[in-house]
Amino acid sequence: MRKFKEKLSERIFFALALSSISVLALITLFIFIKGVPLIAEVGAFKFIFGMSWAPGRGEFGIFPMIIGSVSVTLGAAVLGIPVGICCSIFMAEFAPVWMRNIFRPAIQLLAGIPSVVYGFWGLLFVVPAIRNYLGGPGLSILAGSVILAIMILPTIISISEVSLLALPRHYKEGALALGMTHWQTIRSVQLPAAKSGIVAAVILGIGRAIGETMAVIMVLGNSVAVPQSVLDPVRTLTTNIGIEMGYASGGHQQALFATGIVLFVIIMALNVSAQYITRRKIK
Amino acid sequence: MKVKFPKRAAFVMLSAVIPAFMSSCGGKTGISVVVAGSTSVQPYVEMLAEEYELLCPGIVVDIQGGGSSAGVTAVESRTADVGMSSRELNEKERELWSTVIAKDGLALIAHPDNPVDNLAIGQIRDIYSGKITNWRELNGADAKIHIISREEGSGTRSAFEDMVMAGEPVTPKAIVQNSNGAVRLLVSNDPNAVGFISLGLIGNQAGLKPVKALKLDGVSPTRENVINGGYSLYRPFLLVAESEPEGAAKLFVDFILSEEGQRLLVEEGLVSVREGTGE
């Protein structure tokens, strides 16, 4: 009887674990079944590099959205990565314990704010600030980058900090014993040693930025033209789906799933490379 | 939406007068009507459904959005009893049963500080097709026009394209927002913006930053001007069904077209079927 119970619970856990994996498989399959016919019909090259998106007239080109996703994510990376890495160095190396005990939960809290709240805040404060001080409609690449930079901070900070703290103590002790200053130790011993963890943190942060939808839909303006400056509105791959799904049917709906495929491939590539980099470090 | 009367109080009052209303409920209980379609029509039908469910506690009205085209598809595939559309039916859809429940004006809005307050229809077309890009060309300030449009597939956008754009595409540089409310919010904050929203939703009431409704060829977009035919930007709100509705669906449609239903729609800023549009 006891053995039976053991077996049974094992099976139940296995079934539940399997169900979460199979959901992933089903979603992937579904997106591809829905989206591939349209890509085949339009032609992959024309779909990805087409400059005009007007589903009503049968034009499905998502290149302006790819530019949009890349530019907004790049902006978020430029603003967020230096701040995030410096913050993690401060927490791992300089901050006294009591300060670390305030910073760490505060940063976790930053990760817990729902994205729609970031978007709403951005729409009511960041967008008017850009409109009033820098010009343009305010809804812009810059507004999206600022919001996303804040949103990716927790990812970058916590993973980089963990990888800095995980370094063997003797690296640092050895460097200090050789007469290096604290900053020299960080720069030429700690950072290079933790490099793979920090790179993974950055990649995961970028993945988060590319996938974010709700916050940016509210501050980007969602134009389907290729932007000329950081003050121009743009549409990203995610917001293209988010803003049009409510009304889409037929070929239009397929085109949105096809947009999802492109997004899926990009995010998969980012996650796989992050995994690859962290795994290489463990060996 | 207007402030709700407390439901319980309404119920108590209604149970006293229910016999008088029994005719509009058909004595039926425990049945539901599925309504789907245009998100422009949805808030009004939701309001009507709440009122109707108070009158006829036995009938449940289930309302889903999805857009005008989705509403028509849902009716054709019989996943919904009644569809909502904020645009005229096209050739292929004409065979369906449909009825106009109200008309809704479409207003061009700008920031109250904008000196421009009148546009010709050709000027609107030139703005939205990207030919006019500066307010100076319209005797306004020397500033770039921030064009705000709705998303592809929206009934409001397709009504705008049909009535104004005359086949010209809306410029891809236009900012796209996915609700009347979002367009209104942006315009109320940006002195250089222009947008179009449903006439019933301009609502410069307390708490909302004001927007200015632009005149079209000298005519203000008001309910009165839609009724007397002076203002030409308006569209029908339609209910659609696979064939003439029966049972609970028919009762709900009849309620919407009744004097009470039409009065509620007028209160929300629409033009009722009875008021006509000066045609």
Coordinates of C-alpha atoms in Angstrom, one line a residue:
Chain A
M1 CA 0.0 0.0 0.0
R2 CA 2.7 2.4 0.9
K3 CA 4.6 1.6 -2.2
F4 CA 1.5 2.2 -4.2
K5 CA 1.1 5.6 -2.7
E6 CA 4.6 6.5 -3.5
K7 CA 4.2 5.4 -7.1
L8 CA 0.9 7.2 -7.4
S9 CA 2.3 10.5 -6.1
E10 CA 5.2 10.2 -8.4
R11 CA 2.9 9.7 -11.4
I12 CA 0.8 12.7 -10.4
F13 CA 3.8 15.0 -10.1
F14 CA 5.0 13.7 -13.5
A15 CA 1.6 14.3 -15.1
L16 CA 1.5 17.9 -13.7
A17 CA 5.1 18.6 -14.9
L18 CA 4.2 17.2 -18.3
S19 CA 1.1 19.4 -18.5
S20 CA 3.2 22.6 -18.2
I21 CA 5.5 21.5 -20.9
S22 CA 2.7 20.4 -23.2
V23 CA 1.0 23.8 -22.8
L24 CA 4.2 25.4 -24.2
A25 CA 4.2 22.9 -27.0
L26 CA 0.5 23.5 -27.8
I27 CA 0.9 27.3 -27.8
T28 CA 3.9 27.1 -30.1
L29 CA 2.1 24.7 -32.4
F30 CA -1.0 27.0 -32.4
I31 CA 0.9 30.2 -33.2
F32 CA 2.7 28.5 -36.1
I33 CA -0.4 26.8 -37.5
K34 CA -2.2 30.2 -37.4
G35 CA 0.6 32.3 -38.7
V36 CA 2.6 30.2 -41.2
P37 CA 0.0 30.2 -44.0
L38 CA 0.1 34.0 -44.2
I39 CA 3.9 34.1 -44.3
A40 CA 3.8 31.5 -47.0
E41 CA 1.2 33.5 -48.9
V42 CA 2.9 36.9 -48.7
G43 CA 6.4 35.5 -48.8
A44 CA 8.8 35.5 -45.9
F45 CA 11.0 38.2 -47.3
K46 CA 8.1 40.5 -48.2
F47 CA 6.6 39.9 -44.8
I48 CA 9.7 40.7 -42.8
F49 CA 11.1 43.4 -45.0
G50 CA 7.9 44.9 -46.3
M51 CA 7.6 48.6 -45.5
S52 CA 3.9 49.0 -45.5
W53 CA 1.4 47.6 -43.0
A54 CA -2.2 48.1 -44.1
P55 CA -4.2 44.9 -43.5
G56 CA -7.3 46.5 -45.0
R57 CA -5.6 46.8 -48.3
G58 CA -3.8 43.4 -48.0
E59 CA -0.4 44.9 -47.3
F60 CA 1.5 43.0 -44.6
G61 CA 5.0 44.3 -44.1
I62 CA 6.3 44.3 -40.6
F63 CA 9.7 46.0 -41.1
P64 CA 8.7 49.3 -39.5
M65 CA 7.7 47.3 -36.4
I66 CA 11.0 45.4 -36.4
I67 CA 12.8 48.8 -36.5
G68 CA 10.4 49.9 -33.7
S69 CA 11.2 46.9 -31.5
V70 CA 15.0 47.2 -32.1
S71 CA 15.1 50.9 -31.5
V72 CA 13.0 51.0 -28.3
T73 CA 14.9 48.0 -26.9
L74 CA 18.3 49.5 -27.8
G75 CA 17.2 52.8 -26.1
A76 CA 16.2 50.8 -23.0
A77 CA 19.5 49.0 -23.0
V78 CA 21.6 52.2 -23.3
L79 CA 19.7 53.8 -20.4
G80 CA 19.2 50.7 -18.3
I81 CA 22.3 48.6 -18.6
P82 CA 24.9 51.0 -17.1
V83 CA 22.6 52.0 -14.3
G84 CA 21.7 48.3 -13.6
I85 CA 25.3 47.0 -13.6
C86 CA 26.6 49.9 -11.5
C87 CA 23.8 49.3 -9.0
S88 CA 24.6 45.6 -8.8
I89 CA 28.3 46.4 -8.2
F90 CA 27.4 48.8 -5.5
M91 CA 25.2 46.3 -3.8
A92 CA 27.6 43.4 -4.1
E93 CA 30.8 45.3 -3.2
F94 CA 30.2 48.7 -1.5
A95 CA 26.9 48.7 0.3
P96 CA 26.9 48.1 4.0
V97 CA 24.6 45.3 5.1
W98 CA 21.8 47.6 6.4
M99 CA 21.7 49.5 3.1
R100 CA 21.6 46.3 1.1
N101 CA 18.7 45.1 3.2
I102 CA 16.8 48.2 2.0
F103 CA 17.9 48.2 -1.6
R104 CA 17.3 44.5 -2.4
P105 CA 13.5 44.4 -1.4
A106 CA 13.0 47.8 -3.0
I107 CA 14.4 46.5 -6.3
Q108 CA 12.2 43.4 -6.0
L109 CA 9.3 45.7 -5.5
L110 CA 10.2 47.4 -8.7
A111 CA 9.8 44.1 -10.5
G112 CA 6.4 43.6 -8.9
I113 CA 4.8 46.7 -10.2
P114 CA 2.3 45.7 -13.0
S115 CA 3.4 46.8 -16.4
V116 CA 0.1 48.6 -17.0
V117 CA 1.0 50.9 -14.1
Y118 CA 4.3 51.7 -15.6
G119 CA 2.5 52.5 -18.8
F120 CA 0.0 54.7 -17.2
W121 CA 2.6 56.6 -15.2
G122 CA 4.6 57.0 -18.4
L123 CA 1.6 58.4 -20.3
L124 CA 0.8 60.9 -17.6
F125 CA 4.3 62.0 -16.6
V126 CA 7.1 60.9 -19.1
V127 CA 5.1 61.7 -22.3
P128 CA 4.1 65.3 -21.3
A129 CA 7.6 65.9 -20.0
I130 CA 9.1 64.9 -23.4
R131 CA 6.4 66.9 -25.3
N132 CA 7.0 70.0 -23.2
Y133 CA 10.8 70.0 -23.0
L134 CA 12.0 68.2 -26.1
G135 CA 9.1 68.6 -28.5
G136 CA 7.2 66.3 -30.8
P137 CA 4.0 64.5 -29.7
G138 CA 5.7 63.0 -26.6
L139 CA 4.6 59.5 -27.5
S140 CA 7.9 58.4 -28.8
I141 CA 10.8 55.9 -28.8
L142 CA 12.3 57.9 -26.0
A143 CA 9.3 57.6 -23.8
G144 CA 9.2 53.8 -24.4
S145 CA 12.9 53.5 -23.7
V146 CA 12.7 55.3 -20.4
I147 CA 9.8 53.1 -19.2
L148 CA 11.5 49.9 -20.4
A149 CA 14.8 50.9 -18.9
I150 CA 13.2 51.1 -15.5
M151 CA 11.3 47.8 -16.1
I152 CA 14.4 45.8 -17.0
L153 CA 16.5 47.1 -14.0
P154 CA 15.4 44.4 -11.5
T155 CA 16.3 41.6 -13.9
I156 CA 19.7 43.1 -14.7
I157 CA 20.5 44.1 -11.1
S158 CA 19.5 40.9 -9.4
I159 CA 21.2 38.5 -11.8
S160 CA 24.4 40.5 -12.0
E161 CA 24.6 40.9 -8.2
V162 CA 24.1 37.1 -7.8
S163 CA 26.9 36.4 -10.2
L164 CA 29.2 38.9 -8.4
L165 CA 28.4 37.4 -5.0
A166 CA 28.9 33.9 -6.3
L167 CA 32.6 34.4 -7.1
P168 CA 35.0 32.5 -4.9
R169 CA 36.3 34.6 -2.0
H170 CA 39.9 33.9 -2.8
Y171 CA 39.8 35.9 -6.1
K172 CA 39.2 39.0 -4.2
E173 CA 41.5 38.2 -1.3
G174 CA 44.3 37.3 -3.7
A175 CA 43.9 40.6 -5.6
L176 CA 43.8 42.7 -2.5
A177 CA 46.8 40.8 -1.1
L178 CA 48.8 41.7 -4.2
G179 CA 48.2 45.3 -3.3
M180 CA 45.3 46.2 -5.6
T181 CA 42.9 48.8 -4.5
H182 CA 39.2 47.9 -4.1
W183 CA 38.2 49.5 -7.4
Q184 CA 41.1 47.9 -9.2
T185 CA 40.0 44.6 -7.9
I186 CA 36.5 45.1 -9.0
R187 CA 37.5 46.3 -12.5
S188 CA 40.2 43.8 -13.3
V189 CA 39.3 40.7 -11.3
Q190 CA 35.6 40.6 -10.2
L191 CA 34.0 42.0 -13.3
P192 CA 35.9 39.9 -15.8
A193 CA 35.2 36.8 -13.6
A194 CA 31.5 37.5 -13.4
K195 CA 31.3 38.5 -17.0
S196 CA 29.2 35.6 -18.2
G197 CA 26.6 36.1 -15.5
I198 CA 26.4 39.8 -16.3
V199 CA 26.1 39.2 -20.0
A200 CA 23.2 36.7 -19.3
A201 CA 21.6 39.4 -17.1
V202 CA 21.8 41.9 -19.9
I203 CA 20.4 39.4 -22.5
L204 CA 17.5 38.5 -20.2
G205 CA 16.8 42.1 -19.6
I206 CA 16.7 42.8 -23.3
G207 CA 14.4 39.8 -23.8
R208 CA 12.0 41.3 -21.2
A209 CA 12.2 44.7 -23.0
I210 CA 11.4 43.2 -26.4
G211 CA 8.5 41.1 -25.1
E212 CA 6.9 43.9 -23.1
T213 CA 3.5 45.1 -24.5
M214 CA 1.1 46.8 -22.1
A215 CA 3.4 49.5 -20.9
V216 CA 4.7 50.5 -24.3
I217 CA 1.4 50.4 -26.1
M218 CA 0.4 53.4 -24.0
V219 CA 3.5 55.5 -24.6
L220 CA 4.9 54.7 -28.0
G221 CA 2.1 56.2 -30.2
N222 CA 2.0 53.0 -32.4
S223 CA 2.6 54.6 -35.8
V224 CA 3.5 52.2 -38.5
A225 CA 6.1 54.5 -40.2
V226 CA 9.8 54.1 -39.8
P227 CA 10.9 56.7 -37.2
Q228 CA 13.3 59.5 -38.1
S229 CA 14.3 60.5 -34.6
V230 CA 13.9 59.3 -31.0
L231 CA 11.1 61.7 -30.6
D232 CA 9.0 60.0 -33.3
P233 CA 6.2 57.5 -32.4
V234 CA 6.8 53.9 -33.4
R235 CA 5.1 50.6 -33.1
T236 CA 6.8 47.4 -31.9
L237 CA 6.0 43.8 -32.8
T238 CA 4.3 43.2 -29.5
T239 CA 2.1 46.4 -29.7
N240 CA 1.1 45.5 -33.2
I241 CA -0.6 42.4 -31.9
G242 CA -1.9 44.1 -28.8
I243 CA -3.5 47.1 -30.5
E244 CA -5.1 45.3 -33.4
M245 CA -6.1 41.9 -32.1
G246 CA -9.5 43.1 -31.0
Y247 CA -10.7 43.7 -34.5
A248 CA -8.7 41.3 -36.5
S249 CA -10.3 38.4 -38.5
G250 CA -9.2 36.3 -41.4
G251 CA -5.9 37.2 -43.1
H252 CA -5.4 40.1 -40.7
Q253 CA -5.6 37.8 -37.7
Q254 CA -3.2 35.4 -39.4
A255 CA -0.8 38.3 -39.9
L256 CA -0.9 39.1 -36.2
F257 CA 0.0 35.5 -35.4
A258 CA 2.8 35.7 -38.0
T259 CA 4.0 38.8 -36.2
G260 CA 4.0 36.6 -33.1
I261 CA 6.1 34.0 -34.8
V262 CA 8.8 36.6 -35.6
L263 CA 8.7 37.8 -32.0
F264 CA 8.8 34.2 -30.7
V265 CA 11.9 33.4 -32.8
I266 CA 13.7 36.5 -31.5
I267 CA 12.9 35.9 -27.9
M268 CA 13.8 32.2 -28.2
A269 CA 17.2 33.1 -29.7
L270 CA 17.8 35.5 -26.8
N271 CA 16.9 33.0 -24.1
V272 CA 18.9 30.2 -25.7
S273 CA 22.0 32.5 -25.9
A274 CA 21.6 33.5 -22.3
Q275 CA 21.4 29.9 -21.3
Y276 CA 24.4 29.0 -23.4
I277 CA 26.5 31.7 -21.8
T278 CA 25.6 30.9 -18.2
R279 CA 26.1 27.2 -18.8
R280 CA 29.6 27.8 -20.3
K281 CA 30.5 29.6 -17.1
I282 CA 29.6 26.6 -14.9
K283 CA 31.9 24.3 -16.8
Chain B
M1 CA -22.2 56.4 -18.6
K2 CA -24.7 57.9 -16.2
V3 CA -24.8 57.1 -12.5
K4 CA -26.6 53.9 -11.7
F5 CA -29.7 53.8 -9.7
P6 CA -29.2 51.4 -6.7
K7 CA -30.1 48.0 -8.1
R8 CA -31.9 46.7 -5.1
A9 CA -34.1 49.7 -4.8
A10 CA -34.9 49.6 -8.5
F11 CA -35.8 45.9 -8.1
V12 CA -38.2 46.6 -5.2
M13 CA -39.9 49.3 -7.2
L14 CA -40.0 47.2 -10.3
S15 CA -41.6 44.2 -8.6
A16 CA -44.5 46.4 -7.8
V17 CA -45.0 47.3 -11.4
I18 CA -43.7 44.2 -13.1
P19 CA -47.1 43.0 -14.3
A20 CA -47.3 46.1 -16.4
F21 CA -44.0 45.1 -18.1
M22 CA -44.7 41.4 -18.4
S23 CA -45.5 41.9 -22.0
S24 CA -41.9 43.0 -22.8
C25 CA -40.5 39.9 -21.1
G26 CA -42.8 37.4 -22.8
G27 CA -43.2 35.5 -19.5
K28 CA -39.9 33.7 -20.2
T29 CA -37.3 32.9 -17.6
G30 CA -33.8 31.4 -17.5
I31 CA -32.8 32.1 -21.1
S32 CA -29.9 34.1 -22.4
V33 CA -29.3 36.2 -25.5
V34 CA -25.7 36.4 -26.8
V35 CA -24.8 39.7 -28.3
A36 CA -21.3 40.3 -29.9
G37 CA -19.6 42.9 -32.1
S38 CA -18.6 46.5 -32.4
T39 CA -16.8 48.0 -29.3
S40 CA -18.3 51.4 -30.3
V41 CA -21.8 50.0 -29.9
Q42 CA -21.0 47.8 -26.9
P43 CA -21.1 50.3 -24.1
Y44 CA -24.6 51.5 -25.2
V45 CA -26.0 47.9 -25.5
E46 CA -24.4 47.0 -22.2
M47 CA -26.3 49.9 -20.6
L48 CA -29.5 48.8 -22.3
A49 CA -29.0 45.2 -21.2
E50 CA -28.6 46.2 -17.6
E51 CA -31.9 48.1 -17.8
Y52 CA -33.6 45.3 -19.6
E53 CA -32.4 42.7 -17.1
L54 CA -34.0 44.7 -14.3
L55 CA -37.3 44.7 -16.2
C56 CA -37.0 41.0 -17.1
P57 CA -35.1 39.2 -14.4
G58 CA -35.6 35.9 -16.2
I59 CA -33.5 36.9 -19.2
V60 CA -29.7 37.2 -19.2
V61 CA -28.0 39.3 -21.9
D62 CA -24.5 38.2 -22.6
I63 CA -22.4 40.8 -24.4
Q64 CA -19.0 40.4 -26.0
G65 CA -16.9 42.9 -28.0
G66 CA -14.7 41.9 -30.9
G67 CA -15.5 44.5 -33.5
S68 CA -18.1 45.0 -36.2
S69 CA -16.7 42.4 -38.5
A70 CA -16.4 39.9 -35.7
G71 CA -20.0 40.6 -34.8
V72 CA -21.2 39.8 -38.3
T73 CA -19.1 36.6 -38.4
A74 CA -20.4 35.5 -35.1
V75 CA -24.0 35.9 -36.3
E76 CA -23.3 34.0 -39.5
S77 CA -21.7 31.2 -37.6
R78 CA -24.5 31.3 -35.0
T79 CA -22.1 31.8 -32.1
A80 CA -24.1 34.9 -31.3
D81 CA -27.8 35.6 -31.5
V82 CA -27.4 39.3 -32.3
G83 CA -24.4 41.2 -33.8
M84 CA -23.5 44.8 -33.3
S85 CA -22.0 46.9 -36.1
S86 CA -20.8 50.5 -36.2
R87 CA -20.6 50.6 -40.0
E88 CA -22.9 49.9 -42.8
L89 CA -23.1 46.3 -44.0
N90 CA -21.2 45.5 -47.1
E91 CA -22.5 43.8 -50.2
K92 CA -21.9 40.2 -48.9
E93 CA -23.5 41.0 -45.6
R94 CA -26.7 42.6 -47.0
E95 CA -28.6 39.3 -46.9
L96 CA -28.6 39.3 -43.1
W97 CA -31.4 40.8 -41.1
S98 CA -30.4 44.2 -39.7
T99 CA -31.9 47.2 -38.0
V100 CA -30.6 50.6 -37.2
I101 CA -30.9 51.3 -33.4
A102 CA -29.3 54.8 -33.4
K103 CA -27.0 57.1 -35.2
D104 CA -23.7 58.4 -33.9
G105 CA -21.9 61.5 -35.1
L106 CA -18.2 61.5 -35.6
A107 CA -16.4 64.6 -34.3
L108 CA -12.9 66.0 -35.1
I109 CA -11.4 67.2 -31.8
A110 CA -8.5 69.4 -31.0
H111 CA -7.0 71.0 -27.9
P112 CA -9.0 74.0 -26.5
D113 CA -5.9 76.3 -26.9
N114 CA -5.7 75.6 -30.6
P115 CA -6.8 78.7 -32.6
V116 CA -8.2 76.5 -35.4
D117 CA -11.8 75.8 -34.9
N118 CA -13.2 75.0 -38.4
L119 CA -12.0 72.6 -41.1
A120 CA -13.3 71.7 -44.5
I121 CA -13.7 68.1 -45.3
G122 CA -11.0 68.3 -47.9
Q123 CA -8.6 69.8 -45.3
I124 CA -9.3 66.9 -42.9
R125 CA -8.5 64.5 -45.7
D126 CA -5.3 66.3 -46.5
I127 CA -4.3 66.2 -42.8
Y128 CA -4.9 62.5 -42.4
S129 CA -3.3 61.6 -45.8
G130 CA -0.2 63.5 -44.7
K131 CA -0.4 66.4 -47.2
I132 CA -1.0 69.1 -44.6
T133 CA 1.5 68.7 -41.8
N134 CA 1.6 72.1 -40.1
W135 CA -1.1 74.0 -38.3
R136 CA 0.1 77.1 -40.0
E137 CA -1.4 75.9 -43.3
L138 CA -4.7 76.0 -41.6
N139 CA -4.2 79.5 -40.1
G140 CA -3.1 78.0 -36.8
A141 CA 0.2 78.2 -34.9
D142 CA 3.5 77.3 -36.6
A143 CA 3.6 73.7 -35.2
K144 CA 3.6 70.2 -36.6
I145 CA 0.2 68.5 -36.6
H146 CA 0.1 65.5 -34.3
I147 CA -2.3 63.2 -36.2
I148 CA -4.1 60.7 -34.0
S149 CA -6.0 57.9 -35.7
R150 CA -7.6 54.6 -34.6
E151 CA -6.3 51.1 -35.3
E152 CA -6.9 49.1 -38.4
G153 CA -10.2 47.3 -38.3
S154 CA -11.9 49.7 -35.8
G155 CA -15.5 50.5 -36.8
T156 CA -14.9 54.2 -36.0
R157 CA -11.8 54.2 -38.2
S158 CA -13.6 52.5 -41.1
A159 CA -16.5 55.0 -40.8
F160 CA -14.0 57.8 -40.8
E161 CA -12.3 56.4 -43.9
D162 CA -15.6 55.9 -45.7
M163 CA -16.9 59.4 -45.0
V164 CA -13.8 61.5 -45.2
M165 CA -10.8 59.8 -46.9
A166 CA -12.5 59.0 -50.2
G167 CA -10.2 56.1 -50.9
E168 CA -6.9 57.8 -49.8
P169 CA -5.0 55.9 -47.2
V170 CA -4.4 57.3 -43.7
T171 CA -0.7 58.2 -43.4
P172 CA 1.4 55.6 -41.6
K173 CA 2.9 58.5 -39.6
A174 CA -0.4 58.9 -37.7
I175 CA -0.3 58.0 -34.1
V176 CA -2.6 55.1 -33.4
Q177 CA -4.7 54.6 -30.3
N178 CA -7.1 51.8 -29.7
S179 CA -10.1 53.5 -28.0
N180 CA -12.2 56.7 -28.2
G181 CA -11.1 57.4 -24.6
A182 CA -7.4 57.2 -25.4
V183 CA -7.7 59.5 -28.4
R184 CA -9.6 62.0 -26.2
L185 CA -7.0 61.9 -23.4
L186 CA -4.1 62.5 -25.8
V187 CA -5.9 65.4 -27.6
S188 CA -6.8 67.0 -24.2
N189 CA -3.1 67.0 -23.3
D190 CA -1.5 68.0 -26.5
P191 CA -2.0 71.5 -28.0
N192 CA -1.0 70.3 -31.5
A193 CA -3.0 67.1 -31.7
V194 CA -6.1 66.3 -33.8
G195 CA -8.2 63.2 -33.5
F196 CA -11.7 61.8 -34.2
I197 CA -14.1 60.3 -31.7
S198 CA -17.7 59.3 -31.3
L199 CA -19.8 62.4 -30.8
G200 CA -21.4 60.9 -27.7
L201 CA -18.0 60.7 -26.0
I202 CA -16.8 64.2 -26.3
G203 CA -18.4 64.8 -22.9
N204 CA -16.7 67.8 -21.4
Q205 CA -18.0 67.0 -18.0
A206 CA -16.4 67.5 -14.6
G207 CA -13.1 65.7 -14.0
L208 CA -12.2 65.4 -17.7
K209 CA -9.8 67.8 -19.3
P210 CA -11.8 69.6 -22.0
V211 CA -11.3 69.1 -25.8
K212 CA -12.6 71.3 -28.6
A213 CA -14.9 69.8 -31.2
L214 CA -14.0 71.3 -34.5
K215 CA -16.7 72.6 -36.9
L216 CA -17.0 71.0 -40.2
D217 CA -17.5 73.5 -43.0
G218 CA -18.8 75.9 -40.3
V219 CA -21.3 73.5 -38.7
S220 CA -20.8 72.4 -35.1
P221 CA -20.9 68.7 -34.4
T222 CA -23.9 68.5 -32.2
R223 CA -26.8 66.1 -31.9
E224 CA -29.1 68.8 -33.2
N225 CA -27.0 69.4 -36.3
V226 CA -26.9 65.7 -37.0
I227 CA -30.7 65.5 -36.7
N228 CA -31.4 68.5 -39.0
G229 CA -28.9 67.2 -41.6
G230 CA -26.4 70.1 -41.3
Y231 CA -23.6 68.0 -40.0
S232 CA -22.7 65.2 -42.3
L233 CA -20.3 63.0 -40.4
Y234 CA -22.4 60.3 -38.8
R235 CA -22.8 56.6 -39.0
P236 CA -25.5 54.1 -38.1
F237 CA -25.3 51.7 -35.2
L238 CA -26.8 48.4 -36.4
L239 CA -28.0 45.2 -34.8
V240 CA -27.6 42.2 -37.1
A241 CA -29.0 38.7 -37.0
E242 CA -28.9 35.7 -39.2
S243 CA -32.6 35.9 -39.8
E244 CA -35.3 37.9 -38.0
P245 CA -34.8 37.4 -34.3
E246 CA -37.2 35.3 -32.3
G247 CA -37.9 34.6 -28.7
A248 CA -35.7 36.4 -26.1
A249 CA -33.5 38.0 -28.8
K250 CA -36.6 39.6 -30.4
L251 CA -37.8 40.9 -27.0
F252 CA -34.4 42.5 -26.3
V253 CA -34.3 44.1 -29.8
D254 CA -37.9 45.3 -29.4
F255 CA -36.9 46.8 -26.0
I256 CA -34.0 48.7 -27.6
L257 CA -36.3 50.1 -30.4
S258 CA -39.0 50.9 -27.8
E259 CA -39.6 54.5 -26.6
E260 CA -37.9 53.7 -23.3
G261 CA -34.8 52.1 -25.0
Q262 CA -34.5 55.0 -27.5
R263 CA -34.8 57.5 -24.7
L264 CA -31.9 55.9 -22.9
L265 CA -29.8 56.1 -26.0
V266 CA -30.6 59.8 -26.4
E267 CA -29.6 60.4 -22.8
E268 CA -26.2 58.9 -23.7
G269 CA -25.7 61.4 -26.5
L270 CA -26.8 59.3 -29.6
V271 CA -29.4 60.3 -32.2
S272 CA -32.4 58.0 -31.9
V273 CA -34.1 56.3 -34.9
R274 CA -37.2 58.4 -34.3
E275 CA -35.3 61.7 -34.5
G276 CA -34.0 60.9 -38.0
T277 CA -31.1 62.7 -39.7
G278 CA -32.9 65.1 -42.0
E279 CA -32.7 62.8 -45.0

